[in-house]
């Protein structure tokens, strides 16, 4: 490594340092760091872009900010001229990644994979330049393997190594079944790296085992080993659980600007630095300044959160829209004004209806029990007046504005 660096000009050495600073920002672990530095140095010396791999099994169509932790790192590589290899696991998706699962995952159909992949591409385009992405489907090589090929592939790894996976160990400890086909998932993901001769593979910390399989199989096939970049998992708005749509603690990148801004303002103060580092486009020196200001107290947590919220909206909806979303938040949530663009719903039901039923029928809340709790917690307003009686009968008339929480508004239009 030292001899390689010595062959570079001073300008090239500075470029290696610059790129290393960018790629190291927010990363949980680089395996190994010296190999990444060496690959970048050779890339600069030979004027050859590195191949950056991200494998995806499109198990769900919606992308949220938790997914963009890895996507933002890919964007950084792409901005420096490197090649993104996006692998859609149309073959591996039929098995399902067992990572973090106490039972075997649902196997996807071809139709589900194609539908989810299409929506992925549309949403990924908000973060990376999809026109410059190498798009691969791993069925192109995995479906061509015959049984003898599979046996030879399986012979390059031991059962003991596969059982090192935390999820497999846990399932064995609790006598939960492990199907044989699940052992083949990391083998296939590793073989993807062999076929594409990847230089670097990105993934979350939960993908540690799968990514290392790429290094293992590349070595077994006589290839140069890829570097693994493990990115932290992003906690959701509750500040505890990993961001997830099922846990309702997420910010979706397709959400409206006002909803996105409002949700971002509920991010716990203790997570702001992590959000800035992992899901924004601030440069390392800018991040250092923001962190320093937060730690010294010269940047108020509320102001930092507004900067974060505005940045998130800007990245997915543009600067002008971000400015409007901030002004909307200030007028509605800080000054108590009614928003100007309240969605309308035509009411064709009874003129008098229990408030709990009204909230559910307007789809402001999902159940009567949830509606009851929201009223008890003083989170429901009718024409800007708090409703505190769970047994209240509401006279529904044109122009009635129903508000739930801080961000949900509906204006009634009668069907007369």
GROMACS .gro file of C-alpha atoms in nm:
model
  416
    1UNK     CA    1   0.000   0.000   0.000
    2UNK     CA    2   0.278   0.241   0.094
    3UNK     CA    3   0.458   0.183  -0.238
    4UNK     CA    4   0.135   0.240  -0.429
    5UNK     CA    5   0.069   0.572  -0.252
    6UNK     CA    6   0.428   0.681  -0.322
    7UNK     CA    7   0.364   0.642  -0.696
    8UNK     CA    8   0.088   0.902  -0.684
    9UNK     CA    9   0.138   1.274  -0.732
   10UNK     CA   10   0.063   1.505  -0.442
   11UNK     CA   11  -0.266   1.602  -0.606
   12UNK     CA   12  -0.363   1.236  -0.646
   13UNK     CA   13  -0.277   1.162  -0.282
   14UNK     CA   14  -0.497   1.452  -0.175
   15UNK     CA   15  -0.777   1.310  -0.390
   16UNK     CA   16  -0.744   0.972  -0.214
   17UNK     CA   17  -0.775   1.147   0.123
   18UNK     CA   18  -1.074   1.350   0.003
   19UNK     CA   19  -1.263   1.044  -0.119
   20UNK     CA   20  -1.176   0.843   0.192
   21UNK     CA   21  -1.318   1.122   0.412
   22UNK     CA   22  -1.644   1.118   0.215
   23UNK     CA   23  -1.686   0.741   0.210
   24UNK     CA   24  -1.596   0.706   0.578
   25UNK     CA   25  -1.860   0.956   0.689
   26UNK     CA   26  -2.133   0.778   0.885
   27UNK     CA   27  -2.001   0.430   0.808
   28UNK     CA   28  -2.026   0.173   1.086
   29UNK     CA   29  -1.736  -0.039   0.959
   30UNK     CA   30  -1.506  -0.070   0.659
   31UNK     CA   31  -1.370  -0.422   0.603
   32UNK     CA   32  -1.081  -0.356   0.564
   33UNK     CA   33  -1.001   0.018   0.555
   34UNK     CA   34  -0.654  -0.021   0.398
   35UNK     CA   35  -0.799  -0.217   0.105
   36UNK     CA   36  -1.053   0.058   0.035
   37UNK     CA   37  -0.774   0.317   0.033
   38UNK     CA   38  -0.570   0.095  -0.198
   39UNK     CA   39  -0.860   0.047  -0.438
   40UNK     CA   40  -0.923   0.422  -0.455
   41UNK     CA   41  -0.552   0.487  -0.518
   42UNK     CA   42  -0.540   0.234  -0.805
   43UNK     CA   43  -0.863   0.374  -0.945
   44UNK     CA   44  -0.711   0.722  -0.959
   45UNK     CA   45  -0.379   0.598  -1.096
   46UNK     CA   46  -0.539   0.389  -1.371
   47UNK     CA   47  -0.832   0.627  -1.431
   48UNK     CA   48  -1.063   0.331  -1.379
   49UNK     CA   49  -1.393   0.362  -1.190
   50UNK     CA   50  -1.458   0.122  -0.904
   51UNK     CA   51  -1.756  -0.113  -0.916
   52UNK     CA   52  -1.992  -0.049  -0.623
   53UNK     CA   53  -2.245  -0.323  -0.556
   54UNK     CA   54  -2.583  -0.302  -0.386
   55UNK     CA   55  -2.804  -0.608  -0.389
   56UNK     CA   56  -3.179  -0.576  -0.341
   57UNK     CA   57  -3.458  -0.823  -0.294
   58UNK     CA   58  -3.758  -0.599  -0.362
   59UNK     CA   59  -3.978  -0.740  -0.087
   60UNK     CA   60  -4.185  -0.420  -0.046
   61UNK     CA   61  -4.249  -0.132  -0.288
   62UNK     CA   62  -4.216   0.166  -0.053
   63UNK     CA   63  -3.883   0.339   0.012
   64UNK     CA   64  -3.834   0.541   0.333
   65UNK     CA   65  -3.543   0.741   0.475
   66UNK     CA   66  -3.401   0.430   0.640
   67UNK     CA   67  -3.339   0.285   0.295
   68UNK     CA   68  -3.164   0.602   0.179
   69UNK     CA   69  -2.875   0.556   0.424
   70UNK     CA   70  -2.715   0.317   0.176
   71UNK     CA   71  -2.847   0.505  -0.128
   72UNK     CA   72  -2.681   0.829  -0.013
   73UNK     CA   73  -2.349   0.648   0.021
   74UNK     CA   74  -2.395   0.514  -0.334
   75UNK     CA   75  -2.464   0.868  -0.454
   76UNK     CA   76  -2.130   0.980  -0.306
   77UNK     CA   77  -1.945   0.711  -0.502
   78UNK     CA   78  -2.141   0.798  -0.815
   79UNK     CA   79  -2.058   1.169  -0.783
   80UNK     CA   80  -1.689   1.074  -0.784
   81UNK     CA   81  -1.721   0.886  -1.112
   82UNK     CA   82  -1.752   0.529  -0.982
   83UNK     CA   83  -1.992   0.271  -1.126
   84UNK     CA   84  -2.300   0.162  -0.933
   85UNK     CA   85  -2.397  -0.202  -0.984
   86UNK     CA   86  -2.757  -0.240  -0.870
   87UNK     CA   87  -2.851  -0.606  -0.845
   88UNK     CA   88  -3.218  -0.696  -0.833
   89UNK     CA   89  -3.253  -1.032  -0.662
   90UNK     CA   90  -3.527  -1.168  -0.883
   91UNK     CA   91  -3.379  -1.515  -0.823
   92UNK     CA   92  -3.275  -1.480  -0.457
   93UNK     CA   93  -3.604  -1.300  -0.381
   94UNK     CA   94  -3.785  -1.622  -0.448
   95UNK     CA   95  -3.602  -1.768  -0.150
   96UNK     CA   96  -3.609  -1.466   0.078
   97UNK     CA   97  -3.325  -1.330   0.288
   98UNK     CA   98  -3.335  -1.502   0.631
   99UNK     CA   99  -3.143  -1.214   0.793
  100UNK     CA  100  -3.303  -1.113   1.121
  101UNK     CA  101  -3.593  -1.353   1.078
  102UNK     CA  102  -3.710  -1.608   1.332
  103UNK     CA  103  -3.894  -1.797   1.057
  104UNK     CA  104  -3.839  -1.849   0.686
  105UNK     CA  105  -3.935  -1.546   0.477
  106UNK     CA  106  -4.221  -1.541   0.231
  107UNK     CA  107  -4.099  -1.629  -0.118
  108UNK     CA  108  -4.183  -1.369  -0.382
  109UNK     CA  109  -4.348  -1.443  -0.717
  110UNK     CA  110  -4.206  -1.313  -1.046
  111UNK     CA  111  -4.493  -1.063  -1.067
  112UNK     CA  112  -4.425  -0.928  -0.717
  113UNK     CA  113  -4.053  -0.888  -0.790
  114UNK     CA  114  -4.117  -0.701  -1.117
  115UNK     CA  115  -4.379  -0.471  -0.964
  116UNK     CA  116  -4.171  -0.386  -0.659
  117UNK     CA  117  -3.852  -0.340  -0.864
  118UNK     CA  118  -4.026  -0.086  -1.092
  119UNK     CA  119  -4.138   0.124  -0.796
  120UNK     CA  120  -3.787   0.098  -0.645
  121UNK     CA  121  -3.632   0.245  -0.959
  122UNK     CA  122  -3.876   0.538  -0.961
  123UNK     CA  123  -3.799   0.620  -0.599
  124UNK     CA  124  -3.423   0.554  -0.620
  125UNK     CA  125  -3.405   0.813  -0.899
  126UNK     CA  126  -3.467   1.077  -0.631
  127UNK     CA  127  -3.131   0.989  -0.475
  128UNK     CA  128  -2.903   0.850  -0.746
  129UNK     CA  129  -2.874   0.896  -1.123
  130UNK     CA  130  -3.047   0.582  -1.249
  131UNK     CA  131  -2.934   0.658  -1.606
  132UNK     CA  132  -2.575   0.587  -1.497
  133UNK     CA  133  -2.653   0.272  -1.298
  134UNK     CA  134  -2.557  -0.077  -1.416
  135UNK     CA  135  -2.878  -0.272  -1.362
  136UNK     CA  136  -2.849  -0.648  -1.317
  137UNK     CA  137  -3.096  -0.926  -1.239
  138UNK     CA  138  -2.921  -1.217  -1.071
  139UNK     CA  139  -3.143  -1.472  -1.246
  140UNK     CA  140  -2.921  -1.399  -1.550
  141UNK     CA  141  -2.650  -1.622  -1.399
  142UNK     CA  142  -2.811  -1.806  -1.109
  143UNK     CA  143  -3.088  -1.962  -1.319
  144UNK     CA  144  -2.823  -2.110  -1.551
  145UNK     CA  145  -2.647  -2.308  -1.278
  146UNK     CA  146  -2.714  -2.680  -1.299
  147UNK     CA  147  -2.721  -2.910  -0.998
  148UNK     CA  148  -2.352  -2.996  -1.036
  149UNK     CA  149  -2.266  -2.623  -1.034
  150UNK     CA  150  -2.469  -2.576  -0.715
  151UNK     CA  151  -2.292  -2.869  -0.547
  152UNK     CA  152  -1.953  -2.721  -0.638
  153UNK     CA  153  -2.058  -2.380  -0.505
  154UNK     CA  154  -2.180  -2.535  -0.179
  155UNK     CA  155  -1.848  -2.717  -0.148
  156UNK     CA  156  -1.665  -2.386  -0.110
  157UNK     CA  157  -1.811  -2.316   0.236
  158UNK     CA  158  -1.864  -2.520   0.553
  159UNK     CA  159  -2.187  -2.576   0.743
  160UNK     CA  160  -2.013  -2.448   1.057
  161UNK     CA  161  -1.946  -2.115   0.883
  162UNK     CA  162  -2.311  -2.084   0.776
  163UNK     CA  163  -2.428  -2.158   1.129
  164UNK     CA  164  -2.229  -1.859   1.253
  165UNK     CA  165  -2.519  -1.640   1.143
  166UNK     CA  166  -2.687  -1.494   1.449
  167UNK     CA  167  -3.037  -1.564   1.319
  168UNK     CA  168  -2.957  -1.929   1.245
  169UNK     CA  169  -2.792  -1.971   1.586
  170UNK     CA  170  -3.096  -1.823   1.757
  171UNK     CA  171  -3.341  -2.041   1.568
  172UNK     CA  172  -3.143  -2.353   1.652
  173UNK     CA  173  -3.127  -2.254   2.019
  174UNK     CA  174  -3.506  -2.229   2.030
  175UNK     CA  175  -3.560  -2.541   1.818
  176UNK     CA  176  -3.712  -2.341   1.534
  177UNK     CA  177  -3.681  -2.497   1.188
  178UNK     CA  178  -3.423  -2.387   0.930
  179UNK     CA  179  -3.501  -2.497   0.578
  180UNK     CA  180  -3.208  -2.615   0.366
  181UNK     CA  181  -3.285  -2.362   0.092
  182UNK     CA  182  -3.218  -2.075   0.337
  183UNK     CA  183  -2.851  -2.179   0.357
  184UNK     CA  184  -2.822  -2.106  -0.015
  185UNK     CA  185  -2.920  -1.738   0.014
  186UNK     CA  186  -2.577  -1.610   0.132
  187UNK     CA  187  -2.408  -1.843  -0.120
  188UNK     CA  188  -2.601  -1.685  -0.404
  189UNK     CA  189  -2.539  -1.331  -0.281
  190UNK     CA  190  -2.168  -1.408  -0.262
  191UNK     CA  191  -2.175  -1.557  -0.612
  192UNK     CA  192  -2.327  -1.231  -0.742
  193UNK     CA  193  -2.003  -1.056  -0.639
  194UNK     CA  194  -1.798  -1.320  -0.822
  195UNK     CA  195  -1.992  -1.274  -1.146
  196UNK     CA  196  -1.977  -0.892  -1.140
  197UNK     CA  197  -1.620  -0.868  -1.000
  198UNK     CA  198  -1.734  -0.603  -0.752
  199UNK     CA  199  -1.479  -0.380  -0.579
  200UNK     CA  200  -1.703  -0.266  -0.296
  201UNK     CA  201  -2.033  -0.389  -0.156
  202UNK     CA  202  -2.265  -0.172   0.053
  203UNK     CA  203  -2.520  -0.288   0.306
  204UNK     CA  204  -2.666  -0.232   0.650
  205UNK     CA  205  -2.508  -0.371   0.964
  206UNK     CA  206  -2.765  -0.651   0.949
  207UNK     CA  207  -2.609  -0.761   0.617
  208UNK     CA  208  -2.266  -0.829   0.771
  209UNK     CA  209  -2.269  -1.204   0.703
  210UNK     CA  210  -2.409  -1.178   0.350
  211UNK     CA  211  -2.157  -0.912   0.241
  212UNK     CA  212  -1.862  -1.109   0.377
  213UNK     CA  213  -1.978  -1.402   0.163
  214UNK     CA  214  -1.884  -1.189  -0.138
  215UNK     CA  215  -1.525  -1.162  -0.012
  216UNK     CA  216  -1.521  -1.535   0.069
  217UNK     CA  217  -1.638  -1.654  -0.271
  218UNK     CA  218  -1.432  -1.405  -0.469
  219UNK     CA  219  -1.123  -1.544  -0.297
  220UNK     CA  220  -1.234  -1.903  -0.364
  221UNK     CA  221  -1.278  -1.820  -0.733
  222UNK     CA  222  -0.939  -1.647  -0.755
  223UNK     CA  223  -1.079  -1.294  -0.779
  224UNK     CA  224  -0.970  -0.979  -0.598
  225UNK     CA  225  -1.176  -0.949  -0.281
  226UNK     CA  226  -1.434  -0.675  -0.246
  227UNK     CA  227  -1.434  -0.427   0.041
  228UNK     CA  228  -1.740  -0.430   0.266
  229UNK     CA  229  -1.898  -0.101   0.377
  230UNK     CA  230  -2.145  -0.159   0.657
  231UNK     CA  231  -2.388   0.127   0.716
  232UNK     CA  232  -2.574   0.182   1.045
  233UNK     CA  233  -2.944   0.110   1.069
  234UNK     CA  234  -3.150   0.426   1.115
  235UNK     CA  235  -3.382   0.445   1.414
  236UNK     CA  236  -3.730   0.570   1.334
  237UNK     CA  237  -3.928   0.861   1.475
  238UNK     CA  238  -3.982   0.674   1.802
  239UNK     CA  239  -3.606   0.687   1.858
  240UNK     CA  240  -3.593   0.318   1.949
  241UNK     CA  241  -3.692   0.076   1.673
  242UNK     CA  242  -3.535   0.056   1.327
  243UNK     CA  243  -3.727   0.275   1.081
  244UNK     CA  244  -4.003   0.062   0.938
  245UNK     CA  245  -4.338   0.117   0.773
  246UNK     CA  246  -4.490  -0.165   0.976
  247UNK     CA  247  -4.388   0.014   1.297
  248UNK     CA  248  -4.530   0.345   1.169
  249UNK     CA  249  -4.211   0.529   1.268
  250UNK     CA  250  -4.097   0.618   0.918
  251UNK     CA  251  -4.069   0.910   0.676
  252UNK     CA  252  -4.142   0.797   0.321
  253UNK     CA  253  -3.956   0.967   0.037
  254UNK     CA  254  -4.282   0.987  -0.162
  255UNK     CA  255  -4.474   1.162   0.117
  256UNK     CA  256  -4.605   1.516   0.075
  257UNK     CA  257  -4.368   1.801   0.164
  258UNK     CA  258  -4.578   1.917   0.462
  259UNK     CA  259  -4.611   1.563   0.599
  260UNK     CA  260  -4.239   1.503   0.551
  261UNK     CA  261  -4.146   1.829   0.723
  262UNK     CA  262  -4.389   1.773   1.009
  263UNK     CA  263  -4.265   1.420   1.072
  264UNK     CA  264  -3.902   1.534   1.064
  265UNK     CA  265  -3.980   1.785   1.338
  266UNK     CA  266  -4.071   1.493   1.566
  267UNK     CA  267  -3.727   1.330   1.536
  268UNK     CA  268  -3.580   1.292   1.888
  269UNK     CA  269  -3.312   1.553   1.965
  270UNK     CA  270  -3.056   1.283   2.043
  271UNK     CA  271  -3.079   1.142   1.689
  272UNK     CA  272  -3.037   1.466   1.495
  273UNK     CA  273  -2.662   1.431   1.438
  274UNK     CA  274  -2.714   1.076   1.311
  275UNK     CA  275  -2.989   1.186   1.072
  276UNK     CA  276  -2.777   1.475   0.942
  277UNK     CA  277  -2.486   1.239   0.882
  278UNK     CA  278  -2.674   0.948   0.724
  279UNK     CA  279  -2.961   1.086   0.520
  280UNK     CA  280  -2.862   1.438   0.410
  281UNK     CA  281  -2.628   1.560   0.137
  282UNK     CA  282  -2.406   1.772   0.365
  283UNK     CA  283  -2.033   1.742   0.303
  284UNK     CA  284  -1.798   1.614   0.580
  285UNK     CA  285  -1.676   1.966   0.667
  286UNK     CA  286  -2.037   2.092   0.687
  287UNK     CA  287  -2.131   1.799   0.908
  288UNK     CA  288  -1.838   1.873   1.139
  289UNK     CA  289  -1.957   2.231   1.177
  290UNK     CA  290  -2.319   2.132   1.253
  291UNK     CA  291  -2.210   1.871   1.508
  292UNK     CA  292  -1.979   2.120   1.675
  293UNK     CA  293  -2.254   2.380   1.700
  294UNK     CA  294  -2.495   2.127   1.849
  295UNK     CA  295  -2.241   2.012   2.106
  296UNK     CA  296  -2.146   2.369   2.204
  297UNK     CA  297  -2.508   2.481   2.224
  298UNK     CA  298  -2.460   2.760   1.968
  299UNK     CA  299  -2.716   2.585   1.745
  300UNK     CA  300  -3.050   2.542   1.925
  301UNK     CA  301  -3.198   2.191   1.887
  302UNK     CA  302  -3.521   2.340   1.747
  303UNK     CA  303  -3.329   2.537   1.481
  304UNK     CA  304  -3.119   2.231   1.398
  305UNK     CA  305  -3.435   2.024   1.359
  306UNK     CA  306  -3.590   2.284   1.128
  307UNK     CA  307  -3.271   2.283   0.918
  308UNK     CA  308  -3.287   1.904   0.904
  309UNK     CA  309  -3.657   1.900   0.811
  310UNK     CA  310  -3.605   2.163   0.541
  311UNK     CA  311  -3.305   1.974   0.402
  312UNK     CA  312  -3.500   1.649   0.378
  313UNK     CA  313  -3.786   1.817   0.192
  314UNK     CA  314  -3.540   2.000  -0.037
  315UNK     CA  315  -3.368   1.675  -0.133
  316UNK     CA  316  -3.693   1.510  -0.245
  317UNK     CA  317  -3.917   1.802  -0.349
  318UNK     CA  318  -3.687   2.095  -0.431
  319UNK     CA  319  -3.576   2.416  -0.258
  320UNK     CA  320  -3.889   2.623  -0.329
  321UNK     CA  321  -4.120   2.352  -0.197
  322UNK     CA  322  -3.900   2.311   0.112
  323UNK     CA  323  -3.935   2.683   0.184
  324UNK     CA  324  -4.315   2.658   0.155
  325UNK     CA  325  -4.324   2.350   0.380
  326UNK     CA  326  -4.128   2.539   0.646
  327UNK     CA  327  -4.359   2.842   0.626
  328UNK     CA  328  -4.660   2.607   0.651
  329UNK     CA  329  -4.514   2.449   0.964
  330UNK     CA  330  -4.442   2.786   1.124
  331UNK     CA  331  -4.792   2.923   1.055
  332UNK     CA  332  -4.986   2.609   1.147
  333UNK     CA  333  -4.785   2.452   1.428
  334UNK     CA  334  -4.597   2.743   1.582
  335UNK     CA  335  -4.857   3.018   1.533
  336UNK     CA  336  -5.170   2.800   1.545
  337UNK     CA  337  -5.309   2.911   1.206
  338UNK     CA  338  -5.521   2.690   0.983
  339UNK     CA  339  -5.345   2.559   0.671
  340UNK     CA  340  -5.467   2.701   0.339
  341UNK     CA  341  -5.469   2.374   0.146
  342UNK     CA  342  -5.691   2.154   0.364
  343UNK     CA  343  -5.808   1.842   0.174
  344UNK     CA  344  -6.185   1.816   0.127
  345UNK     CA  345  -6.409   1.513   0.162
  346UNK     CA  346  -6.770   1.485   0.049
  347UNK     CA  347  -6.998   1.362   0.329
  348UNK     CA  348  -7.302   1.158   0.221
  349UNK     CA  349  -7.379   1.008   0.561
  350UNK     CA  350  -7.617   1.107   0.839
  351UNK     CA  351  -7.631   1.473   0.941
  352UNK     CA  352  -7.568   1.372   1.302
  353UNK     CA  353  -7.302   1.113   1.381
  354UNK     CA  354  -7.095   1.012   1.685
  355UNK     CA  355  -6.754   1.182   1.674
  356UNK     CA  356  -6.574   0.849   1.708
  357UNK     CA  357  -6.758   0.711   1.402
  358UNK     CA  358  -6.689   1.032   1.207
  359UNK     CA  359  -6.313   1.010   1.267
  360UNK     CA  360  -6.302   0.651   1.142
  361UNK     CA  361  -6.528   0.712   0.840
  362UNK     CA  362  -6.314   1.010   0.738
  363UNK     CA  363  -6.013   0.773   0.762
  364UNK     CA  364  -5.839   1.012   0.999
  365UNK     CA  365  -5.796   0.722   1.242
  366UNK     CA  366  -5.797   0.351   1.173
  367UNK     CA  367  -6.022   0.224   1.454
  368UNK     CA  368  -6.280   0.336   1.709
  369UNK     CA  369  -6.048   0.252   1.997
  370UNK     CA  370  -5.774   0.466   1.843
  371UNK     CA  371  -6.026   0.748   1.789
  372UNK     CA  372  -6.139   0.724   2.152
  373UNK     CA  373  -5.781   0.748   2.277
  374UNK     CA  374  -5.709   1.047   2.056
  375UNK     CA  375  -6.014   1.233   2.191
  376UNK     CA  376  -5.920   1.147   2.550
  377UNK     CA  377  -5.570   1.280   2.484
  378UNK     CA  378  -5.717   1.610   2.357
  379UNK     CA  379  -5.585   1.550   2.007
  380UNK     CA  380  -5.909   1.618   1.811
  381UNK     CA  381  -6.044   1.959   1.711
  382UNK     CA  382  -6.366   2.062   1.536
  383UNK     CA  383  -6.337   2.404   1.372
  384UNK     CA  384  -6.024   2.465   1.583
  385UNK     CA  385  -6.208   2.383   1.910
  386UNK     CA  386  -6.086   2.083   2.108
  387UNK     CA  387  -6.331   1.796   2.142
  388UNK     CA  388  -6.301   1.627   2.481
  389UNK     CA  389  -6.621   1.418   2.503
  390UNK     CA  390  -6.587   1.068   2.356
  391UNK     CA  391  -6.969   1.045   2.338
  392UNK     CA  392  -7.008   1.370   2.145
  393UNK     CA  393  -7.263   1.372   1.860
  394UNK     CA  394  -7.143   1.589   1.573
  395UNK     CA  395  -7.377   1.782   1.344
  396UNK     CA  396  -7.207   1.746   1.006
  397UNK     CA  397  -7.239   2.058   0.792
  398UNK     CA  398  -7.060   2.207   0.495
  399UNK     CA  399  -6.732   2.371   0.591
  400UNK     CA  400  -6.674   2.170   0.909
  401UNK     CA  401  -6.299   2.127   0.962
  402UNK     CA  402  -6.188   1.818   1.152
  403UNK     CA  403  -5.832   1.808   1.284
  404UNK     CA  404  -5.650   1.508   1.433
  405UNK     CA  405  -5.313   1.564   1.592
  406UNK     CA  406  -5.089   1.832   1.444
  407UNK     CA  407  -5.086   1.731   1.079
  408UNK     CA  408  -5.420   1.578   0.977
  409UNK     CA  409  -5.693   1.814   0.854
  410UNK     CA  410  -6.014   1.745   0.660
  411UNK     CA  411  -6.277   1.991   0.542
  412UNK     CA  412  -6.630   1.852   0.498
  413UNK     CA  413  -6.830   1.909   0.181
  414UNK     CA  414  -7.187   1.783   0.205
  415UNK     CA  415  -7.340   1.577  -0.073
  416UNK     CA  416  -7.654   1.790  -0.099
   0.00000   0.00000   0.00000
